[in-house]
Amino acid sequence: MFSFFKEQKSKLFGLSQADQSNRFVYQTNRVIDGEAQISVDQANHNYLAGDYIVQAYITYIDQSEEQIPVGTYRLAAQKRTYQTPYYSQRDQRWAGKWYGLGSFGETGCAPTSLAMVFSALSGATVLPTQVGDFLYQNTVEFNRGFLGTSSRGLLMATKAFGYQADVLGSFDALVNALKSGEHVIGVVQKNIFVKSGTHDMVFKGYDNGKTYVYDPYTRELSGWYPVSNLWHEQSTDSIDTRGVVAPFFKITKA
């Protein structure tokens, strides 16, 4: 509830963080006794919690206008909730299927990770082989000239299935996406999940510096891991980093 002491005709409220990011303007014509209420939709601010600066842009009955600083508004954290299924690239139903240079069981971590996310976002079953078939039949980014899937292939498949992939180019961007409950696909190397080569996995959720990892190759390794470790274990392979700042991708509904 915001109060003023001069008769108004309408108000616009602009909310933005201190750096002017996540700004959105709300309008209301319901002004009663100098007071107005607005409902803030967190989606308009990318679900990023924190203190937002509020400015009121007022048009009075005499048509004069005024901009008034109102103060700050605390946007609380709100998490997206999705039921994320687990798929294994080594599932006997498709592990032996051959795509170009390799079998799905050995090279299908990216399409398997994407299938988990697509299934969660759609509420329907999207099988790993559906993603693998698209990549192999419509692109040259899966097991053609190299083993596995490139970052370009991941972006192409996400768009083709009707979703949006945003590159998370900093550690803070990764943390913010996880805090908001978004699905993230990250490509890592030389860690507990993969000794040689690189590996795509799904990250979801955030708790005390950790995120839940869905490992499509070794289900027993799925669990909570420090986000900082995963960030520093990111792949440096040119197949994974070509055209992106870091091989971490937030996958959302378009």
mmCIF file of C-alpha atoms in Angstrom:
data_model
loop_
_atom_site.group_PDB
_atom_site.id
_atom_site.type_symbol
_atom_site.label_atom_id
_atom_site.label_comp_id
_atom_site.label_asym_id
_atom_site.label_seq_id
_atom_site.Cartn_x
_atom_site.Cartn_y
_atom_site.Cartn_z
ATOM 1 C CA MET A 1 0.000 0.000 0.000
ATOM 2 C CA PHE A 2 1.436 3.367 -1.049
ATOM 3 C CA SER A 3 -0.079 6.622 0.287
ATOM 4 C CA PHE A 4 -0.061 10.195 -1.018
ATOM 5 C CA PHE A 5 -1.780 13.372 0.181
ATOM 6 C CA LYS A 6 -2.830 15.011 -3.046
ATOM 7 C CA GLU A 7 -5.663 13.873 -5.258
ATOM 8 C CA GLN A 8 -4.419 11.684 -8.083
ATOM 9 C CA LYS A 9 -5.900 10.440 -11.309
ATOM 10 C CA SER A 10 -3.496 7.545 -11.941
ATOM 11 C CA LYS A 11 -0.102 6.192 -10.932
ATOM 12 C CA LEU A 12 2.713 4.226 -12.474
ATOM 13 C CA PHE A 13 5.092 2.366 -10.181
ATOM 14 C CA GLY A 14 8.548 1.438 -11.425
ATOM 15 C CA LEU A 15 10.411 -1.268 -9.533
ATOM 16 C CA SER A 16 14.084 -1.974 -10.195
ATOM 17 C CA GLN A 17 17.134 -3.187 -8.362
ATOM 18 C CA ALA A 18 19.844 -0.716 -7.422
ATOM 19 C CA ASP A 19 21.668 -1.257 -10.730
ATOM 20 C CA GLN A 20 18.405 -0.580 -12.634
ATOM 21 C CA SER A 21 18.128 -4.239 -13.663
ATOM 22 C CA ASN A 22 14.890 -6.215 -13.604
ATOM 23 C CA ARG A 23 12.890 -3.005 -13.976
ATOM 24 C CA PHE A 24 9.169 -3.240 -14.626
ATOM 25 C CA VAL A 25 6.443 -0.601 -14.592
ATOM 26 C CA TYR A 26 3.049 -1.289 -13.008
ATOM 27 C CA GLN A 27 0.010 0.881 -13.627
ATOM 28 C CA THR A 28 -3.043 1.439 -11.473
ATOM 29 C CA ASN A 29 -6.019 3.733 -11.825
ATOM 30 C CA ARG A 30 -7.496 2.649 -8.517
ATOM 31 C CA VAL A 31 -6.605 5.530 -6.236
ATOM 32 C CA ILE A 32 -8.817 5.871 -3.154
ATOM 33 C CA ASP A 33 -8.238 8.639 -0.611
ATOM 34 C CA GLY A 34 -4.704 9.100 -1.859
ATOM 35 C CA GLU A 35 -3.811 5.398 -1.529
ATOM 36 C CA ALA A 36 -3.085 2.807 -4.170
ATOM 37 C CA GLN A 37 -2.215 -0.871 -4.205
ATOM 38 C CA ILE A 38 -0.298 -2.864 -6.793
ATOM 39 C CA SER A 39 0.386 -6.585 -7.103
ATOM 40 C CA VAL A 40 3.994 -7.431 -7.891
ATOM 41 C CA ASP A 41 4.555 -10.447 -10.142
ATOM 42 C CA GLN A 42 7.962 -12.007 -9.513
ATOM 43 C CA ALA A 43 8.086 -13.277 -13.093
ATOM 44 C CA ASN A 44 8.415 -9.640 -14.196
ATOM 45 C CA HIS A 45 11.672 -9.483 -12.250
ATOM 46 C CA ASN A 46 13.147 -12.831 -13.324
ATOM 47 C CA TYR A 47 12.380 -14.288 -9.875
ATOM 48 C CA LEU A 48 15.435 -12.513 -8.432
ATOM 49 C CA ALA A 49 14.912 -11.707 -4.772
ATOM 50 C CA GLY A 50 16.239 -8.595 -3.059
ATOM 51 C CA ASP A 51 15.501 -4.941 -2.339
ATOM 52 C CA TYR A 52 13.879 -3.056 -5.212
ATOM 53 C CA ILE A 53 13.773 0.728 -5.545
ATOM 54 C CA VAL A 54 10.204 2.034 -6.027
ATOM 55 C CA GLN A 55 9.415 5.187 -7.973
ATOM 56 C CA ALA A 56 5.882 6.571 -8.406
ATOM 57 C CA TYR A 57 5.002 8.437 -11.583
ATOM 58 C CA ILE A 58 1.812 10.352 -10.802
ATOM 59 C CA THR A 59 -0.677 12.103 -13.041
ATOM 60 C CA TYR A 60 -2.954 14.421 -11.068
ATOM 61 C CA ILE A 61 -6.499 15.430 -11.945
ATOM 62 C CA ASP A 62 -5.232 18.821 -13.156
ATOM 63 C CA GLN A 63 -2.990 16.873 -15.604
ATOM 64 C CA SER A 64 0.207 17.869 -13.829
ATOM 65 C CA GLU A 65 2.757 15.093 -13.378
ATOM 66 C CA GLU A 66 5.263 14.283 -10.686
ATOM 67 C CA GLN A 67 7.871 11.615 -9.959
ATOM 68 C CA ILE A 68 8.201 10.643 -6.308
ATOM 69 C CA PRO A 69 10.682 8.223 -4.722
ATOM 70 C CA VAL A 70 8.621 5.846 -2.594
ATOM 71 C CA GLY A 71 11.344 3.763 -0.945
ATOM 72 C CA THR A 72 12.251 0.115 -1.262
ATOM 73 C CA TYR A 73 10.283 -3.082 -1.645
ATOM 74 C CA ARG A 74 11.656 -6.459 -0.535
ATOM 75 C CA LEU A 75 11.008 -9.171 -3.103
ATOM 76 C CA ALA A 76 11.212 -12.517 -1.308
ATOM 77 C CA ALA A 77 12.705 -15.610 -2.876
ATOM 78 C CA GLN A 78 10.266 -17.791 -4.758
ATOM 79 C CA LYS A 79 11.255 -21.123 -6.233
ATOM 80 C CA ARG A 80 9.870 -22.811 -9.301
ATOM 81 C CA THR A 81 8.718 -26.349 -8.620
ATOM 82 C CA TYR A 82 8.860 -29.086 -11.222
ATOM 83 C CA GLN A 83 8.852 -32.866 -10.992
ATOM 84 C CA THR A 84 12.125 -33.789 -12.643
ATOM 85 C CA PRO A 85 12.312 -37.390 -13.892
ATOM 86 C CA TYR A 86 15.604 -39.268 -13.967
ATOM 87 C CA TYR A 87 16.865 -40.862 -17.178
ATOM 88 C CA SER A 88 20.038 -42.880 -17.653
ATOM 89 C CA GLN A 89 21.941 -42.810 -20.907
ATOM 90 C CA ARG A 90 22.883 -46.419 -20.113
ATOM 91 C CA ASP A 91 19.265 -47.596 -19.912
ATOM 92 C CA GLN A 92 19.097 -50.932 -21.761
ATOM 93 C CA ARG A 93 16.264 -49.589 -23.928
ATOM 94 C CA TRP A 94 18.673 -47.276 -25.776
ATOM 95 C CA ALA A 95 22.239 -47.703 -24.484
ATOM 96 C CA GLY A 96 23.219 -49.849 -27.477
ATOM 97 C CA LYS A 97 21.712 -47.569 -30.114
ATOM 98 C CA TRP A 98 24.454 -46.297 -32.400
ATOM 99 C CA TYR A 99 24.711 -42.684 -33.516
ATOM 100 C CA GLY A 100 27.590 -41.940 -35.868
ATOM 101 C CA LEU A 101 30.838 -42.305 -33.947
ATOM 102 C CA GLY A 102 29.489 -43.853 -30.741
ATOM 103 C CA SER A 103 26.788 -45.634 -28.814
ATOM 104 C CA PHE A 104 24.176 -43.706 -26.893
ATOM 105 C CA GLY A 105 25.277 -45.367 -23.651
ATOM 106 C CA GLU A 106 28.718 -43.816 -23.953
ATOM 107 C CA THR A 107 27.960 -40.499 -25.645
ATOM 108 C CA GLY A 108 24.340 -39.622 -24.823
ATOM 109 C CA CYS A 109 24.753 -37.492 -21.707
ATOM 110 C CA ALA A 110 23.582 -34.244 -23.372
ATOM 111 C CA PRO A 111 20.389 -35.589 -25.016
ATOM 112 C CA THR A 112 19.614 -37.516 -21.827
ATOM 113 C CA SER A 113 20.036 -34.393 -19.689
ATOM 114 C CA LEU A 114 17.897 -32.381 -22.084
ATOM 115 C CA ALA A 115 15.193 -35.069 -22.007
ATOM 116 C CA MET A 116 15.004 -34.814 -18.207
ATOM 117 C CA VAL A 117 14.520 -31.053 -18.414
ATOM 118 C CA PHE A 118 12.072 -31.134 -21.337
ATOM 119 C CA SER A 119 9.985 -33.770 -19.542
ATOM 120 C CA ALA A 120 9.923 -31.680 -16.366
ATOM 121 C CA LEU A 121 8.951 -28.464 -18.134
ATOM 122 C CA SER A 122 6.293 -30.059 -20.323
ATOM 123 C CA GLY A 123 4.814 -32.469 -17.787
ATOM 124 C CA ALA A 124 4.967 -35.107 -20.526
ATOM 125 C CA THR A 125 7.430 -37.875 -21.368
ATOM 126 C CA VAL A 126 10.276 -36.824 -23.640
ATOM 127 C CA LEU A 127 12.661 -39.742 -24.113
ATOM 128 C CA PRO A 128 16.426 -39.322 -24.468
ATOM 129 C CA THR A 129 16.320 -40.971 -27.894
ATOM 130 C CA GLN A 130 13.824 -38.379 -29.119
ATOM 131 C CA VAL A 131 16.424 -35.707 -28.419
ATOM 132 C CA GLY A 132 19.232 -37.889 -29.766
ATOM 133 C CA ASP A 133 17.326 -38.575 -32.980
ATOM 134 C CA PHE A 134 16.729 -34.866 -33.524
ATOM 135 C CA LEU A 135 20.377 -33.996 -32.961
ATOM 136 C CA TYR A 136 21.723 -36.715 -35.238
ATOM 137 C CA GLN A 137 19.173 -36.341 -38.024
ATOM 138 C CA ASN A 138 18.975 -32.545 -38.134
ATOM 139 C CA THR A 139 22.384 -31.269 -37.062
ATOM 140 C CA VAL A 140 26.074 -32.159 -37.261
ATOM 141 C CA GLU A 141 26.506 -31.488 -33.537
ATOM 142 C CA PHE A 142 26.126 -35.022 -32.142
ATOM 143 C CA ASN A 143 28.734 -37.747 -32.800
ATOM 144 C CA ARG A 144 29.720 -36.291 -36.149
ATOM 145 C CA GLY A 145 33.407 -35.424 -36.206
ATOM 146 C CA PHE A 146 33.624 -35.688 -32.415
ATOM 147 C CA LEU A 147 32.108 -37.768 -29.649
ATOM 148 C CA GLY A 148 29.123 -36.338 -27.799
ATOM 149 C CA THR A 149 27.142 -33.146 -28.255
ATOM 150 C CA SER A 150 28.491 -29.636 -28.738
ATOM 151 C CA SER A 151 27.194 -26.526 -26.996
ATOM 152 C CA ARG A 152 25.759 -25.456 -30.343
ATOM 153 C CA GLY A 153 23.829 -28.724 -30.542
ATOM 154 C CA LEU A 154 22.439 -28.233 -27.051
ATOM 155 C CA LEU A 155 21.175 -24.762 -27.990
ATOM 156 C CA MET A 156 19.692 -26.014 -31.265
ATOM 157 C CA ALA A 157 17.848 -28.909 -29.604
ATOM 158 C CA THR A 158 16.452 -26.659 -26.878
ATOM 159 C CA LYS A 159 15.019 -24.251 -29.449
ATOM 160 C CA ALA A 160 13.636 -27.068 -31.612
ATOM 161 C CA PHE A 161 11.727 -28.540 -28.671
ATOM 162 C CA GLY A 162 10.173 -25.159 -27.897
ATOM 163 C CA TYR A 163 12.280 -24.006 -24.960
ATOM 164 C CA GLN A 164 14.799 -21.262 -24.281
ATOM 165 C CA ALA A 165 18.437 -21.722 -23.318
ATOM 166 C CA ASP A 166 20.320 -18.855 -21.686
ATOM 167 C CA VAL A 167 24.050 -19.067 -21.160
ATOM 168 C CA LEU A 168 25.063 -18.451 -17.556
ATOM 169 C CA GLY A 169 28.314 -16.610 -17.948
ATOM 170 C CA SER A 170 29.182 -16.047 -14.302
ATOM 171 C CA PHE A 171 29.074 -17.874 -11.002
ATOM 172 C CA ASP A 172 26.511 -15.399 -9.646
ATOM 173 C CA ALA A 173 24.257 -15.988 -12.663
ATOM 174 C CA LEU A 174 24.449 -19.734 -12.031
ATOM 175 C CA VAL A 175 23.561 -19.333 -8.352
ATOM 176 C CA ASN A 176 20.656 -16.986 -9.133
ATOM 177 C CA ALA A 177 19.206 -19.462 -11.650
ATOM 178 C CA LEU A 178 19.423 -22.296 -9.135
ATOM 179 C CA LYS A 179 17.928 -20.187 -6.341
ATOM 180 C CA SER A 180 15.003 -19.415 -8.622
ATOM 181 C CA GLY A 181 14.363 -23.118 -9.104
ATOM 182 C CA GLU A 182 15.340 -23.198 -12.777
ATOM 183 C CA HIS A 183 16.868 -26.228 -14.481
ATOM 184 C CA VAL A 184 20.502 -25.823 -15.460
ATOM 185 C CA ILE A 185 22.579 -28.074 -17.694
ATOM 186 C CA GLY A 186 26.282 -27.874 -16.949
ATOM 187 C CA VAL A 187 29.242 -29.487 -18.697
ATOM 188 C CA VAL A 188 32.051 -30.566 -16.378
ATOM 189 C CA GLN A 189 35.391 -32.341 -16.583
ATOM 190 C CA LYS A 190 38.011 -34.058 -14.401
ATOM 191 C CA ASN A 191 35.889 -34.635 -11.321
ATOM 192 C CA ILE A 192 33.990 -37.359 -9.504
ATOM 193 C CA PHE A 193 31.557 -37.661 -12.420
ATOM 194 C CA VAL A 194 34.011 -37.977 -15.320
ATOM 195 C CA LYS A 195 37.704 -38.855 -15.289
ATOM 196 C CA SER A 196 38.408 -38.211 -18.978
ATOM 197 C CA GLY A 197 36.470 -36.253 -21.563
ATOM 198 C CA THR A 198 33.548 -34.056 -20.506
ATOM 199 C CA HIS A 199 30.067 -34.724 -19.179
ATOM 200 C CA ASP A 200 26.645 -33.004 -19.342
ATOM 201 C CA MET A 201 24.456 -33.117 -16.223
ATOM 202 C CA VAL A 202 21.328 -31.474 -14.835
ATOM 203 C CA PHE A 203 21.463 -29.137 -11.816
ATOM 204 C CA LYS A 204 18.299 -28.224 -9.926
ATOM 205 C CA GLY A 205 17.679 -26.440 -6.622
ATOM 206 C CA TYR A 206 19.906 -24.579 -4.182
ATOM 207 C CA ASP A 207 20.513 -25.171 -0.486
ATOM 208 C CA ASN A 208 23.373 -23.832 1.606
ATOM 209 C CA GLY A 209 25.735 -23.470 -1.342
ATOM 210 C CA LYS A 210 24.844 -26.808 -2.919
ATOM 211 C CA THR A 211 22.683 -27.939 -5.821
ATOM 212 C CA TYR A 212 21.154 -31.299 -6.658
ATOM 213 C CA VAL A 213 22.913 -33.027 -9.546
ATOM 214 C CA TYR A 214 21.178 -35.530 -11.833
ATOM 215 C CA ASP A 215 24.019 -37.562 -13.328
ATOM 216 C CA PRO A 216 22.756 -39.338 -16.476
ATOM 217 C CA TYR A 217 25.704 -41.758 -16.547
ATOM 218 C CA THR A 218 25.975 -42.917 -12.921
ATOM 219 C CA ARG A 219 22.719 -42.617 -11.031
ATOM 220 C CA GLU A 220 24.404 -43.496 -7.728
ATOM 221 C CA LEU A 221 26.422 -40.267 -7.942
ATOM 222 C CA SER A 222 23.310 -38.090 -8.174
ATOM 223 C CA GLY A 223 22.930 -35.907 -5.096
ATOM 224 C CA TRP A 224 23.840 -32.579 -3.518
ATOM 225 C CA TYR A 225 27.187 -30.998 -4.478
ATOM 226 C CA PRO A 226 28.806 -27.583 -3.899
ATOM 227 C CA VAL A 227 27.973 -25.195 -6.715
ATOM 228 C CA SER A 228 31.409 -23.581 -6.461
ATOM 229 C CA ASN A 229 33.082 -26.930 -7.145
ATOM 230 C CA LEU A 230 30.943 -27.561 -10.215
ATOM 231 C CA TRP A 231 31.671 -24.063 -11.518
ATOM 232 C CA HIS A 232 35.424 -24.566 -11.183
ATOM 233 C CA GLU A 233 35.191 -28.019 -12.775
ATOM 234 C CA GLN A 234 33.520 -26.661 -15.910
ATOM 235 C CA SER A 235 34.590 -28.059 -19.266
ATOM 236 C CA THR A 236 37.280 -26.206 -21.191
ATOM 237 C CA ASP A 237 36.874 -28.347 -24.311
ATOM 238 C CA SER A 238 36.339 -26.232 -27.431
ATOM 239 C CA ILE A 239 33.320 -28.377 -28.381
ATOM 240 C CA ASP A 240 31.591 -27.279 -25.165
ATOM 241 C CA THR A 241 32.770 -23.665 -25.041
ATOM 242 C CA ARG A 242 32.527 -22.599 -28.675
ATOM 243 C CA GLY A 243 30.466 -19.415 -28.803
ATOM 244 C CA VAL A 244 29.588 -19.382 -25.080
ATOM 245 C CA VAL A 245 31.154 -17.717 -22.059
ATOM 246 C CA ALA A 246 30.749 -20.822 -19.897
ATOM 247 C CA PRO A 247 29.159 -24.230 -20.572
ATOM 248 C CA PHE A 248 26.232 -23.689 -18.192
ATOM 249 C CA PHE A 249 22.743 -23.232 -19.630
ATOM 250 C CA LYS A 250 19.475 -22.240 -17.945
ATOM 251 C CA ILE A 251 16.615 -24.021 -19.725
ATOM 252 C CA THR A 252 13.190 -22.397 -19.415
ATOM 253 C CA LYS A 253 9.849 -22.241 -21.171
ATOM 254 C CA ALA A 254 10.070 -19.918 -24.159
#
